[in-house]
Tab-separated table of N, CA and C and ligand atoms in Angstrom:
chain	number	residue	atom	x	y	z
A	1	MET	N	0.738	-1.257	-0.148
A	1	MET	CA	0.109	0.142	0.053
A	1	MET	C	0.708	1.123	-0.251
A	2	ARG	N	2.209	1.048	-0.182
A	2	ARG	CA	2.869	2.064	0.031
A	2	ARG	C	3.122	2.926	-1.674
A	3	LYS	N	2.778	2.290	-2.485
A	3	LYS	CA	2.451	3.108	-4.025
A	3	LYS	C	0.960	4.006	-3.868
A	4	THR	N	0.292	3.519	-3.246
A	4	THR	CA	-1.014	4.424	-3.183
A	4	THR	C	-0.611	5.726	-2.752
A	5	ALA	N	0.210	5.322	-1.296
A	5	ALA	CA	0.040	6.511	-0.239
A	5	ALA	C	0.950	7.718	-0.960
A	6	VAL	N	2.006	7.514	-2.040
A	6	VAL	CA	2.830	7.973	-2.776
A	6	VAL	C	2.051	8.859	-3.899
A	7	ALA	N	1.336	8.027	-4.378
A	7	ALA	CA	0.451	8.388	-5.448
A	7	ALA	C	-0.876	9.357	-4.829
A	8	LEU	N	-1.259	9.366	-3.825
A	8	LEU	CA	-1.871	10.603	-2.545
A	8	LEU	C	-1.029	11.774	-2.435
A	9	SER	N	0.183	11.502	-2.087
A	9	SER	CA	0.577	12.530	-2.100
A	9	SER	C	1.249	13.557	-2.916
A	10	LEU	N	1.483	12.686	-4.150
A	10	LEU	CA	1.886	13.837	-5.302
A	10	LEU	C	0.462	14.455	-5.677
A	11	LEU	N	-0.744	13.643	-5.536
A	11	LEU	CA	-1.768	14.043	-5.978
A	11	LEU	C	-1.962	15.407	-5.149
A	12	ALA	N	-1.651	15.636	-3.820
A	12	ALA	CA	-2.062	16.540	-2.608
A	12	ALA	C	-1.224	17.834	-3.440
A	13	LEU	N	-0.047	17.510	-3.707
A	13	LEU	CA	1.131	18.369	-3.833
A	13	LEU	C	0.693	19.212	-5.416
A	14	ALA	N	0.057	18.560	-6.197
A	14	ALA	CA	-0.441	19.110	-7.401
A	14	ALA	C	-1.790	19.690	-7.075
A	15	GLY	N	-2.016	19.637	-6.319
A	15	GLY	CA	-3.757	20.581	-6.102
A	15	GLY	C	-4.900	20.184	-5.792
A	16	PHE	N	-4.586	18.876	-6.457
A	16	PHE	CA	-5.681	17.677	-6.551
A	16	PHE	C	-6.479	17.250	-4.972
A	17	ALA	N	-7.737	17.305	-5.232
A	17	ALA	CA	-8.521	16.796	-3.952
A	17	ALA	C	-8.322	15.364	-3.457
A	18	GLY	N	-7.781	14.714	-5.046
A	18	GLY	CA	-7.657	13.422	-4.596
A	18	GLY	C	-9.071	12.311	-4.255
A	19	CYS	N	-10.004	12.302	-5.621
A	19	CYS	CA	-10.635	11.563	-5.166
A	19	CYS	C	-10.496	10.065	-5.705
A	20	GLY	N	-9.291	10.107	-6.406
A	20	GLY	CA	-9.378	8.534	-7.219
A	20	GLY	C	-7.670	8.055	-6.403
A	21	ASP	N	-7.982	6.971	-6.420
A	21	ASP	CA	-6.302	6.472	-6.273
A	21	ASP	C	-5.724	5.533	-7.102
A	22	ASP	N	-5.983	5.833	-8.150
A	22	ASP	CA	-5.638	5.528	-9.673
A	22	ASP	C	-4.389	5.865	-9.918
A	23	ASP	N	-3.469	5.427	-10.938
A	23	ASP	CA	-2.149	6.001	-11.210
A	23	ASP	C	-2.305	7.110	-12.119
A	24	GLU	N	-3.248	8.215	-12.145
A	24	GLU	CA	-3.714	9.501	-12.588
A	24	GLU	C	-2.686	10.782	-12.591
A	25	ASP	N	-1.570	10.065	-11.373
A	25	ASP	CA	-0.844	11.238	-11.197
A	25	ASP	C	0.041	11.755	-12.289
A	26	THR	N	-0.008	11.138	-13.300
A	26	THR	CA	1.039	11.835	-14.556
A	26	THR	C	0.158	12.890	-15.179
A	27	THR	N	-1.031	12.590	-15.112
A	27	THR	CA	-1.934	14.080	-16.205
A	27	THR	C	-1.961	15.046	-14.904
A	28	SER	N	-1.928	15.186	-13.901
A	28	SER	CA	-1.992	15.830	-13.002
A	28	SER	C	-0.792	16.649	-12.859
A	29	ASN	N	0.289	16.434	-13.928
A	29	ASN	CA	1.525	17.236	-13.662
A	29	ASN	C	1.616	18.280	-14.988
A	30	ALA	N	0.663	17.992	-15.864
A	30	ALA	CA	0.676	18.865	-16.754
A	30	ALA	C	0.615	20.404	-16.558
A	31	PRO	N	-0.539	20.285	-15.681
A	31	PRO	CA	-0.895	22.083	-15.792
A	31	PRO	C	0.246	23.188	-15.125
A	32	ALA	N	1.205	22.157	-14.317
A	32	ALA	CA	2.438	22.956	-14.132
A	32	ALA	C	3.326	23.472	-14.888
A	33	GLU	N	3.622	22.560	-16.158
A	33	GLU	CA	4.335	23.425	-17.230
A	33	GLU	C	4.182	24.539	-18.439
A	34	THR	N	2.873	24.530	-18.290
A	34	THR	CA	2.529	25.941	-18.996
A	34	THR	C	2.792	27.057	-18.532
A	35	THR	N	3.496	27.457	-17.701
A	35	THR	CA	4.195	28.608	-16.806
A	35	THR	C	5.249	29.180	-17.552
A	36	THR	N	6.262	28.724	-18.032
A	36	THR	CA	7.301	28.725	-18.723
A	36	THR	C	7.804	29.130	-20.069
A	37	SER	N	6.169	29.166	-20.799
A	37	SER	CA	6.322	28.760	-22.458
A	37	SER	C	6.277	30.495	-23.043
A	38	GLN	N	6.383	31.146	-22.063
A	38	GLN	CA	5.714	32.617	-22.794
A	38	GLN	C	6.931	33.841	-22.132
A	39	THR	N	8.302	33.338	-22.923
A	39	THR	CA	9.223	33.951	-22.568
A	39	THR	C	9.853	34.580	-24.220
A	40	GLY	N	10.699	35.353	-24.110
A	40	GLY	CA	10.768	35.854	-25.734
A	40	GLY	C	10.567	36.808	-26.324
A	41	ALA	N	10.122	38.161	-26.073
A	41	ALA	CA	8.727	38.816	-26.311
A	41	ALA	C	9.767	39.507	-27.310
A	42	ALA	N	9.217	39.610	-28.719
A	42	ALA	CA	9.325	40.734	-29.997
A	42	ALA	C	9.911	42.408	-29.088
A	43	PRO	N	11.337	42.537	-30.034
A	43	PRO	CA	11.471	44.104	-29.545
A	43	PRO	C	10.475	44.936	-30.432
A	44	ALA	N	9.794	45.593	-29.580
A	44	ALA	CA	9.097	46.882	-29.771
A	44	ALA	C	9.984	47.754	-31.060
A	45	PRO	N	9.529	47.958	-32.487
A	45	PRO	CA	10.044	49.139	-33.294
A	45	PRO	C	9.903	50.362	-32.746
A	46	GLU	N	10.671	51.204	-33.561
A	46	GLU	CA	10.508	52.467	-33.207
A	46	GLU	C	9.304	53.550	-33.965
A	47	ALA	N	8.904	52.857	-35.028
A	47	ALA	CA	7.736	53.458	-35.886
A	47	ALA	C	7.637	52.034	-36.366
A	48	ALA	N	6.465	51.841	-36.432
A	48	ALA	CA	5.707	50.390	-36.713
A	48	ALA	C	5.463	50.995	-38.382
A	49	PRO	N	5.559	49.837	-39.270
A	49	PRO	CA	5.275	50.197	-40.953
A	49	PRO	C	4.170	50.993	-41.005
A	50	GLY	N	4.229	51.562	-41.465
A	50	GLY	CA	2.809	52.789	-42.032
A	50	GLY	C	2.611	53.563	-41.294
A	51	GLU	N	3.934	53.815	-40.342
A	51	GLU	CA	4.205	55.330	-39.523
A	51	GLU	C	4.884	56.250	-39.839
A	52	VAL	N	4.274	57.744	-39.823
A	52	VAL	CA	5.233	58.560	-40.289
A	52	VAL	C	5.064	59.367	-39.093
A	53	ILE	N	6.120	60.008	-38.435
A	53	ILE	CA	5.926	61.051	-37.502
A	53	ILE	C	6.391	62.013	-38.362
A	54	MET	N	5.380	62.815	-37.536
A	54	MET	CA	5.908	64.848	-38.222
A	54	MET	C	6.832	65.342	-37.205
A	55	LYS	N	7.729	65.650	-37.271
A	55	LYS	CA	8.723	65.825	-35.850
A	55	LYS	C	9.474	67.193	-36.697
A	56	GLY	N	10.340	68.414	-36.566
A	56	GLY	CA	11.034	69.118	-36.895
A	56	GLY	C	10.615	69.923	-38.202
A	57	ILE	N	8.962	69.658	-38.431
A	57	ILE	CA	9.072	70.206	-39.740
A	57	ILE	C	9.157	69.572	-40.499
A	58	ARG	N	9.656	68.413	-40.176
A	58	ARG	CA	9.815	67.340	-41.466
A	58	ARG	C	8.755	66.072	-41.493
A	59	PHE	N	8.387	65.217	-42.160
A	59	PHE	CA	7.864	63.767	-42.056
A	59	PHE	C	9.234	62.676	-41.478
A	60	GLN	N	8.741	61.997	-40.765
A	60	GLN	CA	10.013	60.669	-40.543
A	60	GLN	C	9.320	59.797	-40.691
A	61	PRO	N	9.907	58.673	-41.342
A	61	PRO	CA	10.940	58.622	-42.665
A	61	PRO	C	9.616	59.751	-43.425
A	62	ALA	N	10.262	59.938	-44.205
A	62	ALA	CA	10.314	60.748	-45.462
A	62	ALA	C	9.315	59.922	-46.830
A	63	GLU	N	10.098	58.998	-46.771
A	63	GLU	CA	9.660	57.757	-47.645
A	63	GLU	C	9.360	56.653	-46.842
A	64	ILE	N	8.484	56.150	-47.506
A	64	ILE	CA	7.739	54.437	-46.948
A	64	ILE	C	7.210	54.184	-47.784
A	65	THR	N	7.295	52.507	-47.953
A	65	THR	CA	6.353	51.340	-48.739
A	65	THR	C	5.739	50.413	-47.975
A	66	VAL	N	4.224	50.629	-48.490
A	66	VAL	CA	3.660	49.802	-47.483
A	66	VAL	C	2.664	48.890	-48.758
A	67	LYS	N	2.142	48.006	-48.068
A	67	LYS	CA	1.254	47.235	-48.993
A	67	LYS	C	-0.246	47.771	-49.759
A	68	VAL	N	-0.865	47.573	-50.870
A	68	VAL	CA	-2.364	47.941	-50.739
A	68	VAL	C	-3.022	47.031	-49.713
A	69	GLY	N	-3.965	48.260	-49.270
A	69	GLY	CA	-4.706	47.747	-47.911
A	69	GLY	C	-3.908	47.931	-46.413
A	70	ASP	N	-2.904	48.148	-46.659
A	70	ASP	CA	-2.107	48.632	-45.358
A	70	ASP	C	-2.785	50.186	-44.967
A	71	THR	N	-2.559	50.655	-43.758
A	71	THR	CA	-2.729	51.784	-43.238
A	71	THR	C	-1.834	52.278	-43.205
A	72	VAL	N	-1.405	54.238	-43.715
A	72	VAL	CA	-0.326	54.625	-43.435
A	72	VAL	C	-1.009	55.724	-42.164
A	73	THR	N	-0.071	55.893	-40.900
A	73	THR	CA	-0.754	56.775	-39.624
A	73	THR	C	0.213	58.092	-39.561
A	74	TRP	N	-0.279	58.821	-39.982
A	74	TRP	CA	0.747	60.292	-39.406
A	74	TRP	C	0.256	60.890	-37.543
A	75	LYS	N	1.752	60.867	-37.131
A	75	LYS	CA	1.057	61.116	-35.586
A	75	LYS	C	2.181	62.824	-35.701
A	76	ASN	N	1.642	63.748	-35.252
A	76	ASN	CA	2.001	64.894	-34.773
A	76	ASN	C	2.759	65.146	-33.903
A	77	GLU	N	4.105	65.392	-33.514
A	77	GLU	CA	5.204	65.517	-32.421
A	77	GLU	C	5.409	67.030	-32.562
A	78	ASP	N	4.926	67.315	-33.462
A	78	ASP	CA	5.872	69.365	-32.849
A	78	ASP	C	4.679	69.936	-32.700
A	79	PRO	N	4.763	70.908	-31.842
A	79	PRO	CA	4.064	71.948	-31.583
A	79	PRO	C	3.416	72.505	-32.103
A	80	VAL	N	3.382	72.547	-33.574
A	80	VAL	CA	2.773	73.137	-34.472
A	80	VAL	C	1.584	71.782	-35.087
A	81	ASP	N	0.599	72.818	-35.733
A	81	ASP	CA	0.111	72.157	-36.376
A	81	ASP	C	0.338	71.810	-38.037
A	82	HIS	N	0.118	70.292	-38.215
A	82	HIS	CA	0.613	69.871	-39.850
A	82	HIS	C	-0.800	69.300	-40.520
A	83	ASN	N	-0.222	69.157	-41.499
A	83	ASN	CA	-1.745	68.005	-42.071
A	83	ASN	C	-0.843	67.639	-43.379
A	84	ALA	N	-1.444	66.288	-43.833
A	84	ALA	CA	-1.125	65.690	-45.299
A	84	ALA	C	-2.018	65.286	-46.072
A	85	VAL	N	-1.742	66.349	-47.067
A	85	VAL	CA	-2.235	65.953	-48.205
A	85	VAL	C	-1.603	65.396	-49.639
A	86	ASP	N	-1.992	64.572	-50.229
A	86	ASP	CA	-1.860	63.912	-51.327
A	86	ASP	C	-2.095	64.936	-52.816
A	87	GLU	N	-0.725	65.165	-53.123
A	87	GLU	CA	-0.929	66.311	-54.664
A	87	GLU	C	-0.754	65.685	-55.561
A	88	ASP	N	-1.319	64.025	-55.824
A	88	ASP	CA	-1.552	63.815	-57.488
A	88	ASP	C	-2.029	63.427	-57.185
A	89	GLY	N	-3.063	62.134	-56.447
A	89	GLY	CA	-4.314	61.736	-56.699
A	89	GLY	C	-5.578	62.226	-56.511
A	90	GLY	N	-5.252	63.159	-55.167
A	90	GLY	CA	-6.259	63.273	-54.349
A	90	GLY	C	-6.636	62.448	-53.405
A	91	GLN	N	-6.058	61.240	-52.892
A	91	GLN	CA	-6.417	60.036	-52.534
A	91	GLN	C	-6.430	60.598	-50.880
A	92	PHE	N	-6.228	61.503	-50.187
A	92	PHE	CA	-6.337	61.911	-49.240
A	92	PHE	C	-5.737	63.145	-48.668
A	93	LYS	N	-6.606	63.871	-47.598
A	93	LYS	CA	-6.430	65.220	-47.452
A	93	LYS	C	-6.618	65.465	-46.208
A	94	SER	N	-6.093	65.699	-45.235
A	94	SER	CA	-5.732	65.533	-43.755
A	94	SER	C	-6.259	67.296	-43.703
A	95	GLU	N	-6.917	67.216	-42.628
A	95	GLU	CA	-7.337	68.794	-41.811
A	95	GLU	C	-5.927	68.915	-41.301
A	96	LEU	N	-5.691	69.992	-40.702
A	96	LEU	CA	-4.187	70.674	-39.552
A	96	LEU	C	-4.993	69.649	-38.608
A	97	PHE	N	-3.495	69.221	-37.993
A	97	PHE	CA	-3.583	68.870	-36.732
A	97	PHE	C	-2.796	68.798	-35.645
A	98	GLY	N	-2.530	68.784	-34.571
A	98	GLY	CA	-1.713	69.350	-33.830
A	98	GLY	C	-1.126	68.491	-33.032
A	99	GLU	N	0.026	69.214	-31.983
A	99	GLU	CA	0.656	67.796	-31.187
A	99	GLU	C	-0.168	66.584	-30.459
A	100	GLY	N	0.593	65.208	-31.073
A	100	GLY	CA	-0.402	64.098	-30.178
A	100	GLY	C	-1.441	63.308	-31.608
A	101	LYS	N	-2.113	64.218	-32.403
A	101	LYS	CA	-3.109	63.868	-32.874
A	101	LYS	C	-2.578	62.866	-34.140
A	102	THR	N	-3.481	62.129	-34.793
A	102	THR	CA	-2.712	61.292	-35.886
A	102	THR	C	-4.031	61.371	-36.821
A	103	TYR	N	-3.594	61.007	-37.952
A	103	TYR	CA	-4.418	60.778	-39.263
A	103	TYR	C	-3.809	59.471	-39.839
A	104	GLU	N	-5.226	58.822	-40.574
A	104	GLU	CA	-4.991	57.532	-41.139
A	104	GLU	C	-5.528	57.867	-42.534
A	105	PHE	N	-5.140	56.882	-43.414
A	105	PHE	CA	-5.164	56.845	-44.661
A	105	PHE	C	-5.275	55.495	-45.057
A	106	LYS	N	-5.924	54.850	-45.202
A	106	LYS	CA	-6.132	53.681	-45.925
A	106	LYS	C	-5.802	53.207	-47.411
A	107	THR	N	-4.717	52.643	-47.860
A	107	THR	CA	-4.333	52.256	-48.948
A	107	THR	C	-5.444	51.482	-50.003
A	108	THR	N	-5.711	52.029	-51.406
A	108	THR	CA	-6.522	50.974	-51.978
A	108	THR	C	-5.566	50.412	-53.269
A	109	LYS	N	-4.877	51.118	-53.678
A	109	LYS	CA	-4.061	50.712	-55.086
A	109	LYS	C	-2.915	50.834	-55.070
A	110	ALA	N	-2.084	49.999	-55.652
A	110	ALA	CA	-0.690	50.435	-56.153
A	110	ALA	C	-0.601	51.610	-56.744
A	111	GLY	N	1.212	52.274	-56.451
A	111	GLY	CA	0.988	53.218	-56.954
A	111	GLY	C	2.346	54.230	-56.247
A	112	VAL	N	2.666	55.248	-56.713
A	112	VAL	CA	3.364	56.199	-55.502
A	112	VAL	C	2.738	57.175	-55.446
A	113	ILE	N	2.471	57.661	-54.453
A	113	ILE	CA	1.763	58.704	-53.454
A	113	ILE	C	2.826	60.179	-53.434
A	114	ASN	N	3.280	61.255	-53.708
A	114	ASN	CA	3.512	62.067	-53.053
A	114	ASN	C	2.734	63.074	-52.596
A	115	TYR	N	3.162	63.494	-51.336
A	115	TYR	CA	2.143	64.874	-50.279
A	115	TYR	C	3.019	65.517	-49.654
A	116	VAL	N	2.128	66.579	-49.287
A	116	VAL	CA	3.020	67.983	-48.751
A	116	VAL	C	2.046	68.116	-47.542
A	117	CYS	N	2.734	68.700	-46.491
A	117	CYS	CA	2.349	69.577	-45.757
A	117	CYS	C	2.130	71.131	-46.259
A	118	THR	N	0.642	71.160	-46.557
A	118	THR	CA	0.203	72.221	-47.142
A	118	THR	C	0.607	73.761	-46.422
A	119	VAL	N	1.252	73.892	-45.129
A	119	VAL	CA	1.394	75.013	-44.562
A	119	VAL	C	2.631	75.276	-44.359
A	120	HIS	N	3.417	74.107	-44.586
A	120	HIS	CA	5.005	74.154	-44.487
A	120	HIS	C	5.804	73.800	-46.075
A	121	PRO	N	5.967	75.105	-46.511
A	121	PRO	CA	6.629	74.827	-47.720
A	121	PRO	C	8.236	73.497	-47.441
A	122	GLY	N	8.532	72.858	-48.781
A	122	GLY	CA	9.483	71.945	-48.351
A	122	GLY	C	9.056	70.412	-47.653
A	123	MET	N	8.127	70.806	-46.508
A	123	MET	CA	7.449	69.600	-46.123
A	123	MET	C	6.990	68.330	-46.486
A	124	THR	N	7.566	67.623	-47.351
A	124	THR	CA	6.928	66.503	-48.353
A	124	THR	C	7.734	64.885	-47.809
A	125	GLY	N	6.357	64.242	-48.424
A	125	GLY	CA	6.856	62.718	-48.200
A	125	GLY	C	6.555	62.069	-49.473
A	126	LYS	N	6.923	60.891	-49.582
A	126	LYS	CA	6.342	60.178	-50.463
A	126	LYS	C	5.611	58.516	-49.829
A	127	ILE	N	5.017	57.701	-50.825
A	127	ILE	CA	4.304	56.666	-49.969
A	127	ILE	C	4.612	55.678	-51.227
A	128	THR	N	4.908	54.577	-51.411
A	128	THR	CA	5.403	53.814	-52.518
A	128	THR	C	4.295	52.526	-52.003
A	129	VAL	N	2.965	52.702	-52.700
A	129	VAL	CA	2.482	51.401	-52.208
A	129	VAL	C	2.430	50.247	-53.287
A	130	THR	N	2.831	49.034	-52.906
A	130	THR	CA	2.819	48.289	-53.495
A	130	THR	C	1.670	46.594	-53.871
A	131	GLU	N	1.639	46.026	-54.418
A	131	GLU	CA	0.665	45.208	-54.171
A	131	GLU	C	0.709	43.840	-53.347
B	1	CU	CU1	3.390	71.065	-41.543
C-alpha cells in the first residue's frame, strides 16, 4: 500500500483533492508546465510599418513603402499643426492637426503618392504602395 500513499501525496502536492487513487498522477503534472512557455517577446520597433512621425517640420521617414490595404498613420509630434495632403491623385487630404494627434489613410491601389504639408513649404513625403 505504499504505492498508493505516494500517489496520494503527489496528487495533494499538485493541488488535487484526490478523489481517485489510480495512477492518474502523471496527468496531474501537466498544468505546472504551462507557465514557462511565454518568454522572448519581440523587440518593439520605434515606428511601426506605415507610421510617419511629423517632427521638426518634416515627415519622418519621408519615404515609406506599404502594401495595398495597409493603413498609413501620421502622428504629429511637433508643437505646431501639420496636415498631409496627397498632391497627385487626391486620395487623401487631412485637416490641420496638432501635437499628439494622428491621421490615418488606408491605401486602396498600388502606385506612388507624393504628399505635402500645405502650410510648410518643403515638408514633403512619399508613399510607395505595392501589390
Ligand atoms: Cu506642417
